[in-house]
Amino acid sequence: MHPLFAQLTARGPAITDGAWGTQLQARGLAPGECPDVWNLTHPGAVESVARAYVEAGSDVILTNTFGANRIALGRHGLAGQAVEINRAGAAISRRAAAGRARVFASLGPSGSLVAAGEVAPDDLRAAFEEQARALADAGVDALLLETFADLDELRVALAAAKATGLPVVASLVFDSGPAKDRTMTGATPEQAARAAAEAGADAVGANCGRGIEGYIPIGPRLRAATTLPLWMKPNAGLPESIGGKTVYTTTPADFAARVPALVKAGAAFVGACCGSTPDFIRAIRRSDEFCETVCSQ
Amino acid sequence: MADLAKLRDAVMNGNDKGAVEAAREALAAGADPVSLVTEGVTPAMAEVGRKFECGEAFVPELLIAARATKAVFEILRPRLAQQGAQPVGRVVVGTVKGDLHDIGKNLVAAMLEGGGFEVIDLGVNVTPEKFVETAQARNAQIIGLSALLTTTMPAMKATIDAVAKASLKGKVKVMVGGAPVTQAFADEIGADGYGETAASAVGVARKLIGK
């Protein structure tokens, strides 16, 4: 195991953070507006999200750079600012962490599929190399490739991330197929774990999806295919429309109550994704069951 | 009819060049352009959709089959128009305001086109007004709304409200879909139709217009 990951998980699972996008929206980010550019335009708001997770007890916080590759930024006319946005995002999370948490930089997919001819492989490689290097130069502790679905794209991003010398987590979203246990492009947890391990990932995992319940059976399947530490960050389920508002009905207590099952399923890093809040992290941190799971290991 | 088997295979395998070639050959041999749709493209896309539903095919397979369908329609469209052939129905599709994700919307557009519908694709980040104006101007029977972000799901309700405000309620049906969208959500916002996957879009659309 990479020494940093060994250190973070030495006394049991490390707690990561919760959602960023929905938290930024609560601070005024408009639907459809690019969240990543807020690192430049609203650094105070972004830092308040990061600090809220540190204060809630996260061992690891992410950066507001999920969509900050030049292909995704290009949809907002911001491709030319990729380096600047990533550097600022890393600096904001490092400032908020202030040594109390580790900073894992978030890199999401491009949103374009190579298989469908929507993006050229060379452009994809250049975009991830640029982003990974900018984040590494800004001093983050590790790189997190999250919400990936296409194994070809994951391999390209992994090569770019590994070239920085930092440890890399590769996390995919399993939400497709009749059993909701495949990625959008059809990869199984076993295939994903093997592909990530072969491409040099230091940890593999699953994030977002359709809530924590669906990811509990994914853990053992990832575990069966790799000895690498597992990263699990499910979302707060699918939202419902209540009185015209989009509401996530999973509560912090509901989520925290299922975390021990996720840990038993093999998770070395646990956190939450879309729809979650710092209260989710606080609930996981405080949960007696979580303590027992940690202490019994 | 061996030539249409070639067309079906090419579409199913996402071989766009092969599909265009097969379509050209069939037309040269005197096949009716309408039969290329009803006996070629439509059953091929339906088969890809069936495989998608049961987990034998995934998004990339659907996308390349869609690309082949598009390529075939490029050469068929002028001939169909010349013949005065009518589509199954006319659908305006788009990703709702605030949402820039288009993979799901593109899949639905391709399935509908493959299913014989005329599809007017407004792209991403489409305002409720734009949906309504286009549906009126183009005399569409259906509006198809896509969203990936949970935060843009309220824009679906805003569009349905705009349809009602324009006194089109009932005349223009609204169908919704996207990763975070559920049947319960669709019911809550008053959508006329909901599809869990892109492959189900054709069945939903046909039902909405009674075909």
Short mmCIF file of C-alpha atoms in Angstrom, two decimals:
data_model
loop_
_atom_site.label_atom_id
_atom_site.label_comp_id
_atom_site.label_asym_id
_atom_site.label_seq_id
_atom_site.Cartn_x
_atom_site.Cartn_y
_atom_site.Cartn_z
CA MET A 1 0.00 0.00 0.00
CA HIS A 2 1.16 3.53 -0.69
CA PRO A 3 2.68 4.91 2.55
CA LEU A 4 0.26 7.86 2.68
CA PHE A 5 -2.77 5.57 2.34
CA ALA A 6 -1.31 3.15 4.90
CA GLN A 7 -0.88 6.02 7.33
CA LEU A 8 -4.39 7.39 6.75
CA THR A 9 -6.05 4.01 7.26
CA ALA A 10 -3.77 2.61 9.96
CA ARG A 11 -6.39 2.88 12.73
CA GLY A 12 -9.37 1.98 10.59
CA PRO A 13 -11.18 3.61 7.70
CA ALA A 14 -10.37 7.21 6.90
CA ILE A 15 -13.33 9.58 6.61
CA THR A 16 -13.41 11.67 3.46
CA ASP A 17 -15.83 14.48 2.72
CA GLY A 18 -19.32 15.04 1.28
CA ALA A 19 -20.79 16.90 -1.68
CA TRP A 20 -19.38 20.14 -3.05
CA GLY A 21 -21.68 21.04 -5.94
CA THR A 22 -24.86 21.05 -3.87
CA GLN A 23 -23.02 22.96 -1.09
CA LEU A 24 -21.89 25.64 -3.55
CA GLN A 25 -25.45 25.87 -4.81
CA ALA A 26 -26.56 26.55 -1.25
CA ARG A 27 -24.09 29.47 -1.36
CA GLY A 28 -25.54 30.93 -4.54
CA LEU A 29 -24.07 28.98 -7.45
CA ALA A 30 -26.74 29.02 -10.16
CA PRO A 31 -27.82 25.77 -11.86
CA GLY A 32 -25.71 25.30 -14.98
CA GLU A 33 -23.07 27.77 -13.83
CA CYS A 34 -19.52 26.36 -13.82
CA PRO A 35 -18.65 25.46 -10.19
CA ASP A 36 -14.90 25.25 -10.83
CA VAL A 37 -14.47 28.88 -11.85
CA TRP A 38 -15.72 29.88 -8.40
CA ASN A 39 -12.16 29.09 -7.26
CA LEU A 40 -11.28 32.38 -8.97
CA THR A 41 -14.51 34.37 -8.63
CA HIS A 42 -15.82 33.27 -5.19
CA PRO A 43 -12.80 31.77 -3.36
CA GLY A 44 -14.31 32.62 0.04
CA ALA A 45 -17.44 30.55 -0.64
CA VAL A 46 -15.41 27.60 -1.88
CA GLU A 47 -13.12 27.79 1.15
CA SER A 48 -16.13 27.81 3.47
CA VAL A 49 -17.27 24.47 1.98
CA ALA A 50 -13.80 23.00 2.41
CA ARG A 51 -13.54 24.30 5.98
CA ALA A 52 -16.99 22.96 6.86
CA TYR A 53 -15.77 19.45 6.01
CA VAL A 54 -12.54 19.85 7.98
CA GLU A 55 -14.56 21.03 10.96
CA ALA A 56 -17.01 18.14 10.56
CA GLY A 57 -14.13 15.72 10.99
CA SER A 58 -12.96 14.77 7.50
CA ASP A 59 -9.51 13.15 7.41
CA VAL A 60 -9.42 13.83 3.68
CA ILE A 61 -11.01 16.72 1.81
CA LEU A 62 -11.26 17.16 -1.94
CA THR A 63 -10.85 20.20 -4.17
CA ASN A 64 -13.40 22.11 -6.23
CA THR A 65 -11.81 20.95 -9.48
CA PHE A 66 -14.07 18.07 -10.58
CA GLY A 67 -14.88 19.67 -13.93
CA ALA A 68 -11.64 21.60 -14.35
CA ASN A 69 -10.19 19.75 -17.33
CA ARG A 70 -10.05 21.90 -20.47
CA ILE A 71 -12.62 19.76 -22.32
CA ALA A 72 -15.30 20.18 -19.65
CA LEU A 73 -14.32 23.83 -19.02
CA GLY A 74 -14.60 24.44 -22.77
CA ARG A 75 -18.38 24.02 -22.49
CA HIS A 76 -18.35 27.20 -20.39
CA GLY A 77 -15.80 28.98 -22.58
CA LEU A 78 -13.15 28.59 -19.87
CA ALA A 79 -10.69 26.13 -21.45
CA GLY A 80 -7.88 28.69 -21.36
CA GLN A 81 -8.14 29.05 -17.57
CA ALA A 82 -7.69 25.38 -16.67
CA VAL A 83 -4.30 25.75 -14.98
CA GLU A 84 -5.32 28.83 -13.01
CA ILE A 85 -8.60 27.24 -11.82
CA ASN A 86 -6.85 24.04 -10.67
CA ARG A 87 -4.07 25.90 -8.87
CA ALA A 88 -6.59 28.09 -7.08
CA GLY A 89 -8.73 25.07 -6.14
CA ALA A 90 -5.75 23.24 -4.64
CA ALA A 91 -4.65 26.35 -2.74
CA ILE A 92 -8.15 26.89 -1.29
CA SER A 93 -8.45 23.32 0.04
CA ARG A 94 -4.91 23.35 1.41
CA ARG A 95 -5.63 26.60 3.22
CA ALA A 96 -8.86 25.17 4.68
CA ALA A 97 -7.16 21.91 5.68
CA ALA A 98 -4.31 23.77 7.39
CA GLY A 99 -2.60 20.49 8.17
CA ARG A 100 -5.69 19.03 9.88
CA ALA A 101 -6.79 17.04 6.82
CA ARG A 102 -5.13 15.70 3.70
CA VAL A 103 -6.08 17.20 0.35
CA PHE A 104 -7.01 14.81 -2.46
CA ALA A 105 -7.56 16.70 -5.70
CA SER A 106 -10.71 15.83 -7.62
CA LEU A 107 -10.53 15.11 -11.35
CA GLY A 108 -13.75 14.15 -13.13
CA PRO A 109 -14.26 12.77 -16.64
CA SER A 110 -14.30 14.93 -19.75
CA GLY A 111 -17.97 14.31 -20.47
CA SER A 112 -17.11 13.26 -24.02
CA LEU A 113 -16.72 9.67 -25.19
CA VAL A 114 -13.72 8.59 -27.24
CA ALA A 115 -15.64 5.51 -28.47
CA ALA A 116 -18.31 7.73 -29.99
CA GLY A 117 -15.75 9.97 -31.67
CA GLU A 118 -16.70 12.93 -29.47
CA VAL A 119 -13.10 13.64 -28.43
CA ALA A 120 -9.69 12.70 -29.86
CA PRO A 121 -7.51 10.51 -27.58
CA ASP A 122 -4.62 12.99 -27.84
CA ASP A 123 -6.82 15.88 -26.71
CA LEU A 124 -8.07 13.81 -23.79
CA ARG A 125 -4.50 12.95 -22.74
CA ALA A 126 -3.37 16.58 -23.01
CA ALA A 127 -6.34 17.75 -20.93
CA PHE A 128 -5.68 15.33 -18.05
CA GLU A 129 -1.92 15.94 -18.15
CA GLU A 130 -2.49 19.66 -17.86
CA GLN A 131 -4.93 19.30 -14.96
CA ALA A 132 -2.93 16.67 -13.04
CA ARG A 133 0.27 18.67 -13.33
CA ALA A 134 -1.37 21.91 -12.21
CA LEU A 135 -2.84 20.20 -9.13
CA ALA A 136 0.42 18.41 -8.28
CA ASP A 137 2.41 21.64 -8.66
CA ALA A 138 0.00 23.30 -6.25
CA GLY A 139 0.95 20.81 -3.54
CA VAL A 140 -1.99 18.44 -3.09
CA ASP A 141 -1.36 15.12 -1.28
CA ALA A 142 -3.00 12.78 -3.79
CA LEU A 143 -5.08 12.76 -6.96
CA LEU A 144 -8.61 11.33 -7.12
CA LEU A 145 -10.10 10.32 -10.45
CA GLU A 146 -13.80 10.15 -9.60
CA THR A 147 -17.13 9.40 -11.28
CA PHE A 148 -15.40 7.74 -14.25
CA ALA A 149 -17.36 5.26 -16.38
CA ASP A 150 -15.30 4.58 -19.50
CA LEU A 151 -12.26 2.37 -18.81
CA ASP A 152 -10.41 3.76 -21.84
CA GLU A 153 -10.80 7.29 -20.50
CA LEU A 154 -9.82 6.10 -17.02
CA ARG A 155 -6.57 4.60 -18.36
CA VAL A 156 -5.66 7.86 -20.09
CA ALA A 157 -6.39 9.88 -16.94
CA LEU A 158 -4.51 7.38 -14.75
CA ALA A 159 -1.39 7.60 -16.88
CA ALA A 160 -1.51 11.39 -16.66
CA ALA A 161 -2.11 11.31 -12.89
CA LYS A 162 0.59 8.72 -12.18
CA ALA A 163 3.14 10.77 -14.15
CA THR A 164 3.02 13.40 -11.36
CA GLY A 165 4.45 10.90 -8.85
CA LEU A 166 1.51 11.39 -6.45
CA PRO A 167 -0.62 8.47 -5.20
CA VAL A 168 -3.80 8.10 -7.25
CA VAL A 169 -7.31 6.86 -6.41
CA ALA A 170 -9.47 5.62 -9.30
CA SER A 171 -13.19 5.71 -8.52
CA LEU A 172 -16.01 4.79 -10.88
CA VAL A 173 -19.76 5.16 -10.89
CA PHE A 174 -21.80 1.97 -11.07
CA ASP A 175 -25.39 2.88 -11.93
CA SER A 176 -26.22 1.10 -15.19
CA GLY A 177 -27.50 -2.20 -16.50
CA PRO A 178 -30.49 -4.12 -15.14
CA ALA A 179 -28.80 -4.71 -11.77
CA LYS A 180 -27.30 -1.19 -11.58
CA ASP A 181 -23.88 -2.77 -11.07
CA ARG A 182 -22.18 -1.62 -14.28
CA THR A 183 -20.72 1.67 -15.38
CA MET A 184 -22.47 3.63 -18.11
CA THR A 185 -20.19 1.96 -20.67
CA GLY A 186 -20.84 -1.52 -19.27
CA ALA A 187 -17.77 -2.18 -17.11
CA THR A 188 -18.29 -4.47 -14.10
CA PRO A 189 -16.69 -3.73 -10.71
CA GLU A 190 -14.26 -6.61 -11.35
CA GLN A 191 -13.22 -5.25 -14.76
CA ALA A 192 -12.90 -1.73 -13.39
CA ALA A 193 -10.77 -2.81 -10.43
CA ARG A 194 -8.46 -4.87 -12.62
CA ALA A 195 -8.09 -2.12 -15.23
CA ALA A 196 -7.34 0.48 -12.55
CA ALA A 197 -4.82 -1.77 -10.78
CA GLU A 198 -3.06 -2.61 -14.04
CA ALA A 199 -2.84 1.08 -14.90
CA GLY A 200 -1.11 1.76 -11.58
CA ALA A 201 -3.88 3.06 -9.31
CA ASP A 202 -3.01 3.10 -5.59
CA ALA A 203 -6.65 2.67 -4.55
CA VAL A 204 -9.86 1.87 -6.43
CA GLY A 205 -13.44 2.60 -5.62
CA ALA A 206 -17.00 3.58 -6.33
CA ASN A 207 -18.69 6.95 -5.91
CA CYS A 208 -21.99 8.73 -6.57
CA GLY A 209 -24.40 6.10 -7.98
CA ARG A 210 -27.86 5.60 -6.58
CA GLY A 211 -27.30 5.76 -2.85
CA ILE A 212 -25.34 3.85 -0.21
CA GLU A 213 -27.46 0.67 -0.31
CA GLY A 214 -26.53 -0.11 -3.92
CA TYR A 215 -22.80 0.18 -3.20
CA ILE A 216 -22.65 -2.27 -0.31
CA PRO A 217 -22.58 -5.29 -2.70
CA ILE A 218 -20.05 -3.51 -4.97
CA GLY A 219 -17.35 -3.49 -2.25
CA PRO A 220 -16.72 -7.27 -2.10
CA ARG A 221 -16.69 -7.45 -5.90
CA LEU A 222 -13.98 -4.78 -6.13
CA ARG A 223 -12.15 -6.55 -3.30
CA ALA A 224 -12.28 -9.89 -5.13
CA ALA A 225 -10.46 -8.36 -8.09
CA THR A 226 -7.76 -6.35 -6.31
CA THR A 227 -5.81 -6.09 -3.06
CA LEU A 228 -5.67 -2.29 -3.32
CA PRO A 229 -7.43 -0.21 -0.65
CA LEU A 230 -11.05 0.64 -1.50
CA TRP A 231 -12.52 4.12 -1.72
CA MET A 232 -16.34 4.36 -1.29
CA LYS A 233 -18.27 7.60 -1.59
CA PRO A 234 -21.92 6.91 -2.45
CA ASN A 235 -24.41 9.74 -2.90
CA ALA A 236 -27.42 10.49 -0.75
CA GLY A 237 -29.75 8.48 -3.01
CA LEU A 238 -31.96 9.81 -5.77
CA PRO A 239 -33.77 13.03 -4.95
CA GLU A 240 -37.52 13.49 -4.85
CA SER A 241 -39.61 16.46 -5.84
CA ILE A 242 -41.43 17.81 -2.80
CA GLY A 243 -43.48 20.95 -3.22
CA GLY A 244 -41.59 21.89 -6.37
CA LYS A 245 -38.18 21.55 -4.73
CA THR A 246 -35.63 18.82 -5.37
CA VAL A 247 -35.04 17.14 -2.04
CA TYR A 248 -32.74 14.33 -0.96
CA THR A 249 -34.62 12.25 1.55
CA THR A 250 -31.63 10.30 2.93
CA THR A 251 -30.77 11.87 6.29
CA PRO A 252 -27.28 12.05 7.82
CA ALA A 253 -28.42 9.47 10.41
CA ASP A 254 -29.75 7.08 7.70
CA PHE A 255 -26.48 7.32 5.84
CA ALA A 256 -24.26 6.95 8.89
CA ALA A 257 -26.24 3.88 9.96
CA ARG A 258 -25.25 2.11 6.72
CA VAL A 259 -21.57 3.11 6.84
CA PRO A 260 -20.51 0.11 8.98
CA ALA A 261 -21.88 -2.16 6.24
CA LEU A 262 -19.78 -0.29 3.72
CA VAL A 263 -16.72 -0.74 5.92
CA LYS A 264 -17.46 -4.44 6.28
CA ALA A 265 -17.73 -4.54 2.48
CA GLY A 266 -14.09 -3.47 2.41
CA ALA A 267 -14.01 0.33 2.32
CA ALA A 268 -10.78 1.88 3.64
CA PHE A 269 -11.94 5.39 2.76
CA VAL A 270 -15.57 6.34 3.37
CA GLY A 271 -17.46 9.50 2.54
CA ALA A 272 -20.54 10.74 0.76
CA CYS A 273 -21.33 12.27 -2.63
CA CYS A 274 -24.10 14.39 -4.20
CA GLY A 275 -26.82 15.62 -1.87
CA SER A 276 -24.76 15.08 1.30
CA THR A 277 -23.63 17.82 3.69
CA PRO A 278 -21.07 18.33 6.46
CA ASP A 279 -23.74 16.88 8.79
CA PHE A 280 -23.32 13.54 7.02
CA ILE A 281 -19.61 13.55 7.82
CA ARG A 282 -20.33 14.61 11.40
CA ALA A 283 -22.85 11.77 11.73
CA ILE A 284 -20.34 9.21 10.40
CA ARG A 285 -17.63 10.57 12.71
CA ARG A 286 -19.91 10.44 15.75
CA SER A 287 -21.64 7.18 15.02
CA ASP A 288 -21.03 4.60 17.72
CA GLU A 289 -21.23 1.80 15.20
CA PHE A 290 -18.47 3.41 13.20
CA CYS A 291 -16.32 3.61 16.33
CA GLU A 292 -17.00 -0.01 17.12
CA THR A 293 -16.09 -1.08 13.60
CA VAL A 294 -12.87 0.89 13.78
CA CYS A 295 -12.00 -0.28 17.26
CA SER A 296 -12.74 -3.92 16.55
CA GLN A 297 -10.28 -4.05 13.68
CA MET B 1 -34.67 -8.49 -48.83
CA ALA B 2 -31.08 -9.62 -48.18
CA ASP B 3 -29.97 -6.04 -48.75
CA LEU B 4 -31.98 -4.81 -45.77
CA ALA B 5 -30.41 -7.47 -43.56
CA LYS B 6 -27.08 -5.90 -44.48
CA LEU B 7 -28.43 -2.48 -43.49
CA ARG B 8 -29.79 -3.81 -40.19
CA ASP B 9 -26.48 -5.50 -39.35
CA ALA B 10 -24.48 -2.39 -40.16
CA VAL B 11 -26.72 -0.20 -37.97
CA MET B 12 -26.66 -2.72 -35.11
CA ASN B 13 -22.87 -2.92 -35.27
CA GLY B 14 -22.52 0.85 -35.45
CA ASN B 15 -20.82 0.64 -38.84
CA ASP B 16 -21.88 4.00 -40.29
CA LYS B 17 -20.04 3.67 -43.60
CA GLY B 18 -21.38 0.15 -44.09
CA ALA B 19 -24.91 1.32 -43.27
CA VAL B 20 -24.80 4.12 -45.82
CA GLU B 21 -23.38 1.74 -48.42
CA ALA B 22 -26.12 -0.84 -47.73
CA ALA B 23 -28.79 1.86 -47.91
CA ARG B 24 -27.44 3.13 -51.26
CA GLU B 25 -27.36 -0.41 -52.64
CA ALA B 26 -30.94 -1.07 -51.55
CA LEU B 27 -32.18 2.18 -53.08
CA ALA B 28 -30.31 1.46 -56.32
CA ALA B 29 -32.00 -1.95 -56.41
CA GLY B 30 -35.35 -0.17 -56.26
CA ALA B 31 -36.26 -0.52 -52.56
CA ASP B 32 -38.84 1.90 -51.17
CA PRO B 33 -37.11 4.51 -48.93
CA VAL B 34 -39.88 4.03 -46.34
CA SER B 35 -39.09 0.32 -46.10
CA LEU B 36 -35.46 1.17 -45.35
CA VAL B 37 -36.77 2.89 -42.24
CA THR B 38 -39.50 0.46 -41.20
CA GLU B 39 -37.70 -2.77 -42.08
CA GLY B 40 -34.09 -1.59 -41.76
CA VAL B 41 -33.25 1.16 -39.30
CA THR B 42 -36.22 0.81 -36.93
CA PRO B 43 -35.85 -2.92 -36.15
CA ALA B 44 -32.06 -2.52 -35.92
CA MET B 45 -32.32 0.28 -33.36
CA ALA B 46 -35.05 -1.63 -31.53
CA GLU B 47 -32.69 -4.61 -31.24
CA VAL B 48 -29.86 -2.40 -29.94
CA GLY B 49 -32.39 -0.93 -27.50
CA ARG B 50 -33.45 -4.41 -26.37
CA LYS B 51 -29.81 -5.37 -25.77
CA PHE B 52 -29.35 -2.13 -23.84
CA GLU B 53 -32.38 -2.89 -21.66
CA CYS B 54 -31.13 -6.32 -20.74
CA GLY B 55 -27.52 -5.34 -20.16
CA GLU B 56 -25.97 -6.82 -23.32
CA ALA B 57 -25.21 -3.40 -24.79
CA PHE B 58 -24.21 -0.13 -23.15
CA VAL B 59 -23.90 3.54 -23.99
CA PRO B 60 -21.00 3.26 -26.48
CA GLU B 61 -22.82 0.59 -28.52
CA LEU B 62 -25.97 2.71 -28.55
CA LEU B 63 -24.04 5.82 -29.57
CA ILE B 64 -22.30 4.21 -32.52
CA ALA B 65 -25.56 2.60 -33.69
CA ALA B 66 -27.12 6.07 -33.41
CA ARG B 67 -24.33 7.53 -35.51
CA ALA B 68 -25.01 4.95 -38.23
CA THR B 69 -28.75 5.75 -38.07
CA LYS B 70 -28.01 9.43 -38.49
CA ALA B 71 -25.81 8.76 -41.51
CA VAL B 72 -28.54 6.68 -43.16
CA PHE B 73 -31.17 9.37 -42.55
CA GLU B 74 -28.92 11.94 -44.21
CA ILE B 75 -29.44 10.15 -47.53
CA LEU B 76 -33.02 9.04 -46.85
CA ARG B 77 -34.48 12.34 -45.66
CA PRO B 78 -34.66 14.08 -49.07
CA ARG B 79 -36.22 10.98 -50.64
CA LEU B 80 -38.76 10.58 -47.85
CA ALA B 81 -39.69 14.26 -48.16
CA GLN B 82 -40.02 13.98 -51.92
CA GLN B 83 -42.38 11.07 -51.43
CA GLY B 84 -44.40 12.94 -48.86
CA ALA B 85 -43.78 10.17 -46.31
CA GLN B 86 -44.99 11.11 -42.82
CA PRO B 87 -42.97 10.40 -39.68
CA VAL B 88 -44.55 8.44 -36.81
CA GLY B 89 -44.63 11.71 -34.90
CA ARG B 90 -42.69 14.90 -34.30
CA VAL B 91 -40.69 15.35 -31.08
CA VAL B 92 -38.76 18.34 -29.77
CA VAL B 93 -35.93 17.16 -27.51
CA GLY B 94 -33.39 18.98 -25.38
CA THR B 95 -31.53 19.10 -22.08
CA VAL B 96 -33.22 21.52 -19.71
CA LYS B 97 -32.03 24.99 -18.72
CA GLY B 98 -28.91 24.99 -16.59
CA ASP B 99 -27.81 21.52 -17.67
CA LEU B 100 -25.04 21.01 -20.22
CA HIS B 101 -25.07 17.19 -20.33
CA ASP B 102 -26.03 15.72 -23.65
CA ILE B 103 -25.14 12.01 -23.71
CA GLY B 104 -28.55 10.83 -22.49
CA LYS B 105 -30.43 13.32 -24.64
CA ASN B 106 -28.45 12.23 -27.72
CA LEU B 107 -29.29 8.59 -27.03
CA VAL B 108 -33.00 9.38 -26.76
CA ALA B 109 -32.91 11.47 -29.95
CA ALA B 110 -31.22 8.59 -31.78
CA MET B 111 -33.67 5.98 -30.49
CA LEU B 112 -36.64 8.17 -31.50
CA GLU B 113 -35.19 8.87 -34.92
CA GLY B 114 -34.50 5.18 -35.37
CA GLY B 115 -38.10 4.54 -34.31
CA GLY B 116 -39.38 6.64 -37.21
CA PHE B 117 -39.99 9.90 -35.36
CA GLU B 118 -38.92 13.27 -36.70
CA VAL B 119 -36.65 14.71 -34.02
CA ILE B 120 -35.97 18.40 -33.54
CA ASP B 121 -32.93 18.52 -31.25
CA LEU B 122 -32.55 21.85 -29.44
CA GLY B 123 -29.29 20.84 -27.76
CA VAL B 124 -28.43 21.63 -24.13
CA ASN B 125 -29.36 24.41 -21.68
CA VAL B 126 -32.75 24.92 -23.35
CA THR B 127 -35.19 27.39 -21.76
CA PRO B 128 -38.85 26.48 -21.17
CA GLU B 129 -39.83 29.24 -23.64
CA LYS B 130 -37.63 27.77 -26.36
CA PHE B 131 -39.22 24.33 -25.94
CA VAL B 132 -42.72 25.80 -26.14
CA GLU B 133 -41.98 28.10 -29.11
CA THR B 134 -40.37 25.32 -31.09
CA ALA B 135 -43.13 22.82 -30.37
CA GLN B 136 -45.70 25.38 -31.57
CA ALA B 137 -43.76 26.52 -34.61
CA ARG B 138 -42.94 22.98 -35.76
CA ASN B 139 -46.29 21.50 -34.82
CA ALA B 140 -44.74 18.84 -32.59
CA GLN B 141 -46.89 16.45 -30.57
CA ILE B 142 -44.23 15.71 -27.94
CA ILE B 143 -41.55 17.55 -25.98
CA GLY B 144 -38.79 15.35 -24.52
CA LEU B 145 -36.85 16.74 -21.55
CA SER B 146 -33.50 15.45 -20.28
CA ALA B 147 -31.58 16.30 -17.09
CA LEU B 148 -28.51 14.77 -15.50
CA LEU B 149 -28.04 17.18 -12.63
CA THR B 150 -30.38 16.90 -9.67
CA THR B 151 -30.13 20.66 -9.39
CA THR B 152 -31.65 21.21 -12.82
CA MET B 153 -34.60 18.88 -12.30
CA PRO B 154 -36.86 21.82 -11.25
CA ALA B 155 -36.38 23.17 -14.81
CA MET B 156 -38.43 20.18 -15.98
CA LYS B 157 -41.37 21.37 -13.92
CA ALA B 158 -40.86 24.92 -15.18
CA THR B 159 -41.09 23.64 -18.76
CA ILE B 160 -44.24 21.64 -18.03
CA ASP B 161 -45.74 24.78 -16.45
CA ALA B 162 -44.78 26.80 -19.55
CA VAL B 163 -46.55 24.25 -21.76
CA ALA B 164 -49.70 24.63 -19.66
CA LYS B 165 -49.41 28.43 -19.70
CA ALA B 166 -49.24 28.42 -23.49
CA SER B 167 -52.54 26.47 -23.45
CA LEU B 168 -50.82 23.50 -25.04
CA LYS B 169 -51.54 21.14 -22.15
CA GLY B 170 -52.92 17.96 -23.66
CA LYS B 171 -52.05 19.02 -27.21
CA VAL B 172 -48.32 18.71 -26.63
CA LYS B 173 -47.29 15.84 -24.36
CA VAL B 174 -44.16 16.10 -22.23
CA MET B 175 -41.92 13.11 -21.57
CA VAL B 176 -38.99 13.24 -19.16
CA GLY B 177 -35.90 11.18 -18.39
CA GLY B 178 -32.33 11.28 -17.12
CA ALA B 179 -30.20 9.54 -14.49
CA PRO B 180 -31.73 11.19 -11.38
CA VAL B 181 -35.31 11.22 -12.75
CA THR B 182 -37.75 8.64 -11.39
CA GLN B 183 -41.37 7.76 -12.16
CA ALA B 184 -42.36 9.30 -8.84
CA PHE B 185 -40.62 12.55 -9.78
CA ALA B 186 -42.26 12.54 -13.22
CA ASP B 187 -45.69 12.05 -11.62
CA GLU B 188 -45.07 14.77 -9.06
CA ILE B 189 -44.22 17.40 -11.70
CA GLY B 190 -47.10 16.36 -13.97
CA ALA B 191 -45.14 14.86 -16.87
CA ASP B 192 -47.20 12.84 -19.37
CA GLY B 193 -44.52 10.19 -19.87
CA TYR B 194 -41.35 8.86 -18.27
CA GLY B 195 -38.68 6.45 -19.49
CA GLU B 196 -36.12 4.89 -17.21
CA THR B 197 -33.68 4.30 -20.06
CA ALA B 198 -33.08 5.85 -23.48
CA ALA B 199 -34.17 2.59 -25.06
CA SER B 200 -37.65 2.92 -23.57
CA ALA B 201 -38.20 6.33 -25.18
CA VAL B 202 -39.75 4.99 -28.41
CA GLY B 203 -42.39 2.96 -26.56
CA VAL B 204 -43.24 5.89 -24.29
CA ALA B 205 -43.51 8.32 -27.22
CA ARG B 206 -45.70 5.98 -29.29
CA LYS B 207 -48.03 5.47 -26.35
CA LEU B 208 -48.34 9.23 -25.80
CA ILE B 209 -49.60 9.80 -29.33
CA GLY B 210 -51.63 6.60 -29.46
CA LYS B 211 -49.50 4.79 -32.07
#
